[in-house]
Coordinates of C-alpha atoms and ligand atoms in Angstrom, one line a residue:
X104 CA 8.0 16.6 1.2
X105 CA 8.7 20.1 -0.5
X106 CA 7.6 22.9 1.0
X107 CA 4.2 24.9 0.3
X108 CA 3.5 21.5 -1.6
X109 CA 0.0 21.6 -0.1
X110 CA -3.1 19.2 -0.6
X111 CA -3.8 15.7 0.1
X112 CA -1.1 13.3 -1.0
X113 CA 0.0 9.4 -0.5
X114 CA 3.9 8.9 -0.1
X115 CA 5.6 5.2 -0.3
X116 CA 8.1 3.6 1.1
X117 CA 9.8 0.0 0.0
X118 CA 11.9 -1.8 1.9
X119 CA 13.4 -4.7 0.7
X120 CA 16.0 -7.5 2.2
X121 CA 16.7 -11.5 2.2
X122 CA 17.8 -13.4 4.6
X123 CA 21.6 -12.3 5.9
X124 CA 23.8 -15.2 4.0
X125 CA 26.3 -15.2 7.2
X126 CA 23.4 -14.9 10.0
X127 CA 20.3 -16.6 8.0
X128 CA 18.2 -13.8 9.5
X129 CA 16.8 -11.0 8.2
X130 CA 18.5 -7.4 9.3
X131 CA 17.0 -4.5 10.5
X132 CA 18.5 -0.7 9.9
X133 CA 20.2 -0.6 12.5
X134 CA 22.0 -3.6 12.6
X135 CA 25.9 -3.2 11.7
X136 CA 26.0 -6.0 9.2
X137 CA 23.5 -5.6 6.0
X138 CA 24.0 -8.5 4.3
X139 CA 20.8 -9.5 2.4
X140 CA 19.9 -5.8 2.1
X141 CA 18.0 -5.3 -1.5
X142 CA 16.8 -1.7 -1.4
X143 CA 14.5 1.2 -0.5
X144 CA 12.8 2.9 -2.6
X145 CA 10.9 6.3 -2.0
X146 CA 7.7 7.9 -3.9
X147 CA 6.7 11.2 -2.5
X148 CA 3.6 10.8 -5.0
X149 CA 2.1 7.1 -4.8
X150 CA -1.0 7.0 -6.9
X151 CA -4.0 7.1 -5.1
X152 CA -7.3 5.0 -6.9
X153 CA -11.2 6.0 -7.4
X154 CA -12.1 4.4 -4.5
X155 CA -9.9 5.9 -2.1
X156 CA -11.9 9.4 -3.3
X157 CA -14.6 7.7 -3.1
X158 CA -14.4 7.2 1.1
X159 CA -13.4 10.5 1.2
X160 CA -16.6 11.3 -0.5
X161 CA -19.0 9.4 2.1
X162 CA -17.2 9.6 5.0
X163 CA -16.2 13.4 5.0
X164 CA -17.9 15.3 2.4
X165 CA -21.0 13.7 1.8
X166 CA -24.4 15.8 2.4
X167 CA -26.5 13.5 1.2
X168 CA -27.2 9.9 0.5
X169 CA -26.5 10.1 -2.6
X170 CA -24.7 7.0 -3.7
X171 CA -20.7 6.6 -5.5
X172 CA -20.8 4.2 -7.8
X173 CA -17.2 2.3 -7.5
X174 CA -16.0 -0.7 -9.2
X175 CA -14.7 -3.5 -6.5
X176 CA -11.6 -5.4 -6.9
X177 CA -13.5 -7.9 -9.4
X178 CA -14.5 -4.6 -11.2
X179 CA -18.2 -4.7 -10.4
X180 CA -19.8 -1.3 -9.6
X181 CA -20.6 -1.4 -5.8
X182 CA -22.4 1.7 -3.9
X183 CA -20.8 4.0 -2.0
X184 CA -23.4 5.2 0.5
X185 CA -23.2 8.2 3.1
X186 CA -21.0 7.0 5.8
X187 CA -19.8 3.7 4.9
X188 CA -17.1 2.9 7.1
X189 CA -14.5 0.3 5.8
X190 CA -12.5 -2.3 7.5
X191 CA -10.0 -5.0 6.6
X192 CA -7.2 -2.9 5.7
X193 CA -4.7 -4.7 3.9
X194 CA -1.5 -4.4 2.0
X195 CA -1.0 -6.8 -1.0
X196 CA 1.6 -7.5 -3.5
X197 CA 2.1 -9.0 -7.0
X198 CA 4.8 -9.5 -9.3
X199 CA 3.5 -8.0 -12.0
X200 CA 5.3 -5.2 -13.5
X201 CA 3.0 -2.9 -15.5
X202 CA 2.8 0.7 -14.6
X203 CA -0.3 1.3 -12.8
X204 CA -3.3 3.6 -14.1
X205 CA -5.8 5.4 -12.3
X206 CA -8.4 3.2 -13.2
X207 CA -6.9 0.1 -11.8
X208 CA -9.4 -2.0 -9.5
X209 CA -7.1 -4.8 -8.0
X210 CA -3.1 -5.8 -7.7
X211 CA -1.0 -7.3 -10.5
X212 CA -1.1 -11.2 -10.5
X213 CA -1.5 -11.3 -6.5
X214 CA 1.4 -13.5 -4.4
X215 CA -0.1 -16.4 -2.8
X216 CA -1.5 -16.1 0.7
X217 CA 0.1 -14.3 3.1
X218 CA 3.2 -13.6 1.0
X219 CA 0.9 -11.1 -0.7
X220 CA -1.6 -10.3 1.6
X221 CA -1.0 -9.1 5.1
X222 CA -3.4 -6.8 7.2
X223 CA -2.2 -3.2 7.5
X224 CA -1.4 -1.1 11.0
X225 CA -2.8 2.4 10.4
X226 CA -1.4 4.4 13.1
X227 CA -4.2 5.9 15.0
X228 CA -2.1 9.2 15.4
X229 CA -2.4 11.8 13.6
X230 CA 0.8 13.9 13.6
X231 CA -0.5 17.7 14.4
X232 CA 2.1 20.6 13.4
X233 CA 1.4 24.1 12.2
X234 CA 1.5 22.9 8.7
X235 CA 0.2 19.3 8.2
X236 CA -1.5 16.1 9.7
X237 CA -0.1 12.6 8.4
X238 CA -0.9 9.0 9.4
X239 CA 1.0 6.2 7.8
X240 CA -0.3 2.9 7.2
X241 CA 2.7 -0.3 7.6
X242 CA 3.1 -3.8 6.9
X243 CA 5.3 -6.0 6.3
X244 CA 5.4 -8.7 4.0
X245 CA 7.7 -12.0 4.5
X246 CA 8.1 -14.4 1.5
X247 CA 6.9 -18.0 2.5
X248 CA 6.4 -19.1 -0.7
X249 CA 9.1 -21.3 -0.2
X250 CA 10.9 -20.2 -3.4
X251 CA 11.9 -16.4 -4.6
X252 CA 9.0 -14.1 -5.2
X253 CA 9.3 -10.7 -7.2
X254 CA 7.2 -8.6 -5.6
X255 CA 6.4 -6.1 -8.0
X256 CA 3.6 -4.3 -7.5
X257 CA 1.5 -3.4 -4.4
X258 CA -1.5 -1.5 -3.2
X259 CA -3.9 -1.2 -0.3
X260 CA -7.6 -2.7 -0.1
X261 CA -10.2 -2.0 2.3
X262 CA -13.2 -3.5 2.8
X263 CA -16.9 -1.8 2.5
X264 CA -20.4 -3.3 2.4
X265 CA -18.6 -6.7 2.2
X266 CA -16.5 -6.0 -1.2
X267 CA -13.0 -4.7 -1.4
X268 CA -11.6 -2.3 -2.9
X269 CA -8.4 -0.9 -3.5
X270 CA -7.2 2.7 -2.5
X271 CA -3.9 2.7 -3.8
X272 CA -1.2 1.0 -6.6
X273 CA 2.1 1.4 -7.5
X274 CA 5.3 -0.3 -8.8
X275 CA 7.9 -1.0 -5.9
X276 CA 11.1 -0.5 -8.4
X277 CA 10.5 0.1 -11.4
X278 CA 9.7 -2.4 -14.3
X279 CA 11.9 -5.1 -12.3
X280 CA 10.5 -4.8 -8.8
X281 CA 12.2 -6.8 -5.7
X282 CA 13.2 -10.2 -6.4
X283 CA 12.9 -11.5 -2.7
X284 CA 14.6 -15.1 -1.1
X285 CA 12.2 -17.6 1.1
X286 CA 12.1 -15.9 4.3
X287 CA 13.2 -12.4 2.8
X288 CA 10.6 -9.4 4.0
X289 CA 9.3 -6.6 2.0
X290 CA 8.4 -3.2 4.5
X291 CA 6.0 -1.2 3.3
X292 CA 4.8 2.7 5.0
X293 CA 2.7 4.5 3.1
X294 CA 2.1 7.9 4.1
X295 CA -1.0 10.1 3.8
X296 CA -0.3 13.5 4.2
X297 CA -2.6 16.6 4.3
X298 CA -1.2 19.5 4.0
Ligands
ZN538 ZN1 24.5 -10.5 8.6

C-alpha cells in the first residue's frame, strides 16, 4: 500500500495453480518445484459493492433505525436495519469475464457447488500499528468440477436477515481469468485496510 494513502480500502490477492504434472499435487510457495503454477495477481483497489457500505452503515454508523434499502443477490431491495449482523461469509467465483460495476448484486455465471462457493476465514485479528488496522478474509477454492473451469470473476457474500448479498467483485486476470485443471486450487486473500 502507498504511503499517506489513507481511508478504508479492499486489496486482492489471486492465486492460481493446477496440479504439478510430475507430482499430481498441487504446490505451495514454498515448495522448490512449481510446476502447475498459473499466477498471482495483485489489486491494491478491489471494488467494494453497495452493500458492503451498507453494513458499515448499520453496524457502525447508524443512529437510528432508519432502514438501507439494498438489493440482494437476486436484486430485490432488502432492509438494512440498525445492527444487523451478517453471517455466512463466503467467497464465490464465476467464469464470466465482464468488468464489474458498482452496482453489481451477485457473481458472473457462478461455478457449480463448491468449485465456486466456499465459506470464507475472516481472521479475527485485527493488525494494530501506528498507522492502520487490517483483517483479511481467505479461501481457497479447488476445481472438482471434474473438467477445467475459468474462474473469472469472484466476490464475497454475506448473509443478513436471511438474503445474501455481495460485498465485493472483481475480475481475477483480466478479460481471460484463470483457466484451472480438475483438482487445480484458486487462493484468494482479500484485505481490508483502514487506514
Ligand atoms: Zn512438482
Amino acid at each position: 500500500m502507498s504511503a499517506g494513502l489513507g481511508g478504508l480500502r479492499i486489496g486482492l490477492k489471486v492465486v492460481a495453480r493446477n496440479p504439478c504434472p510430475d507430482h499430481g499435487f498441487v504446490h505451495t510457495e514454498t515448495d522448490s518445484c512449481q510446476k502447475g503454477y498459473l499466477g498471482t495477481t495483485i489489486k491494491e483497489h478491489d471494488m467494494g459493492l453497495y452493500a458492503f457500505a451498507a453494513t458499515l452503515i448499520a453496524n457502525a454508523f447508524a443512529t437510528n433505525n432508519t432502514a438501507t434499502s439494498v438489493p440482494d443477490i437476486t436484486n430485490t431491495n432488502r432492509s438494512f436495519n440498525a445492527n444487523s449482523a451478517v453471517s455466512a461469509i463466503l467467497i464465490v467465483a464465476g467464469s464470466g469475464v465482464t468488468t464489474p460495476t458498482f452496482g453489481d448484486y451477485q457473481i458472473q455465471t457462478q461455478i457449480a457447488s463448491s468449485s465456486g462457493s466456499i465459506s470464507a476465514t475472516v481472521n479475527p485479528t485485527i493488525t494494530n500499528n501506528t498507522t492502520n488496522g487490517t483483517f483479511t478474509i481467505t479461501g481457497t477454492f479447488t476445481n472438482s468440477t471434474g473438467s477445467n473451469a475459468t474462474y473469472g470473476n469472484i466476490g464475497i457474500y454475506a448473509t443478513a436477515n436471511t438474503f445474501s448479498f455481495m460485498f465485493a467483485h472483481d475480475l481475477t486476470n483480466g478479460a481471460t481469468g484463470y483457466v484451472v485443471s480438475p483438482a487445480g486450487t484458486v487462493a484468494v486473500t482479500y484485505t481490508v485496510t483502514i487506514s
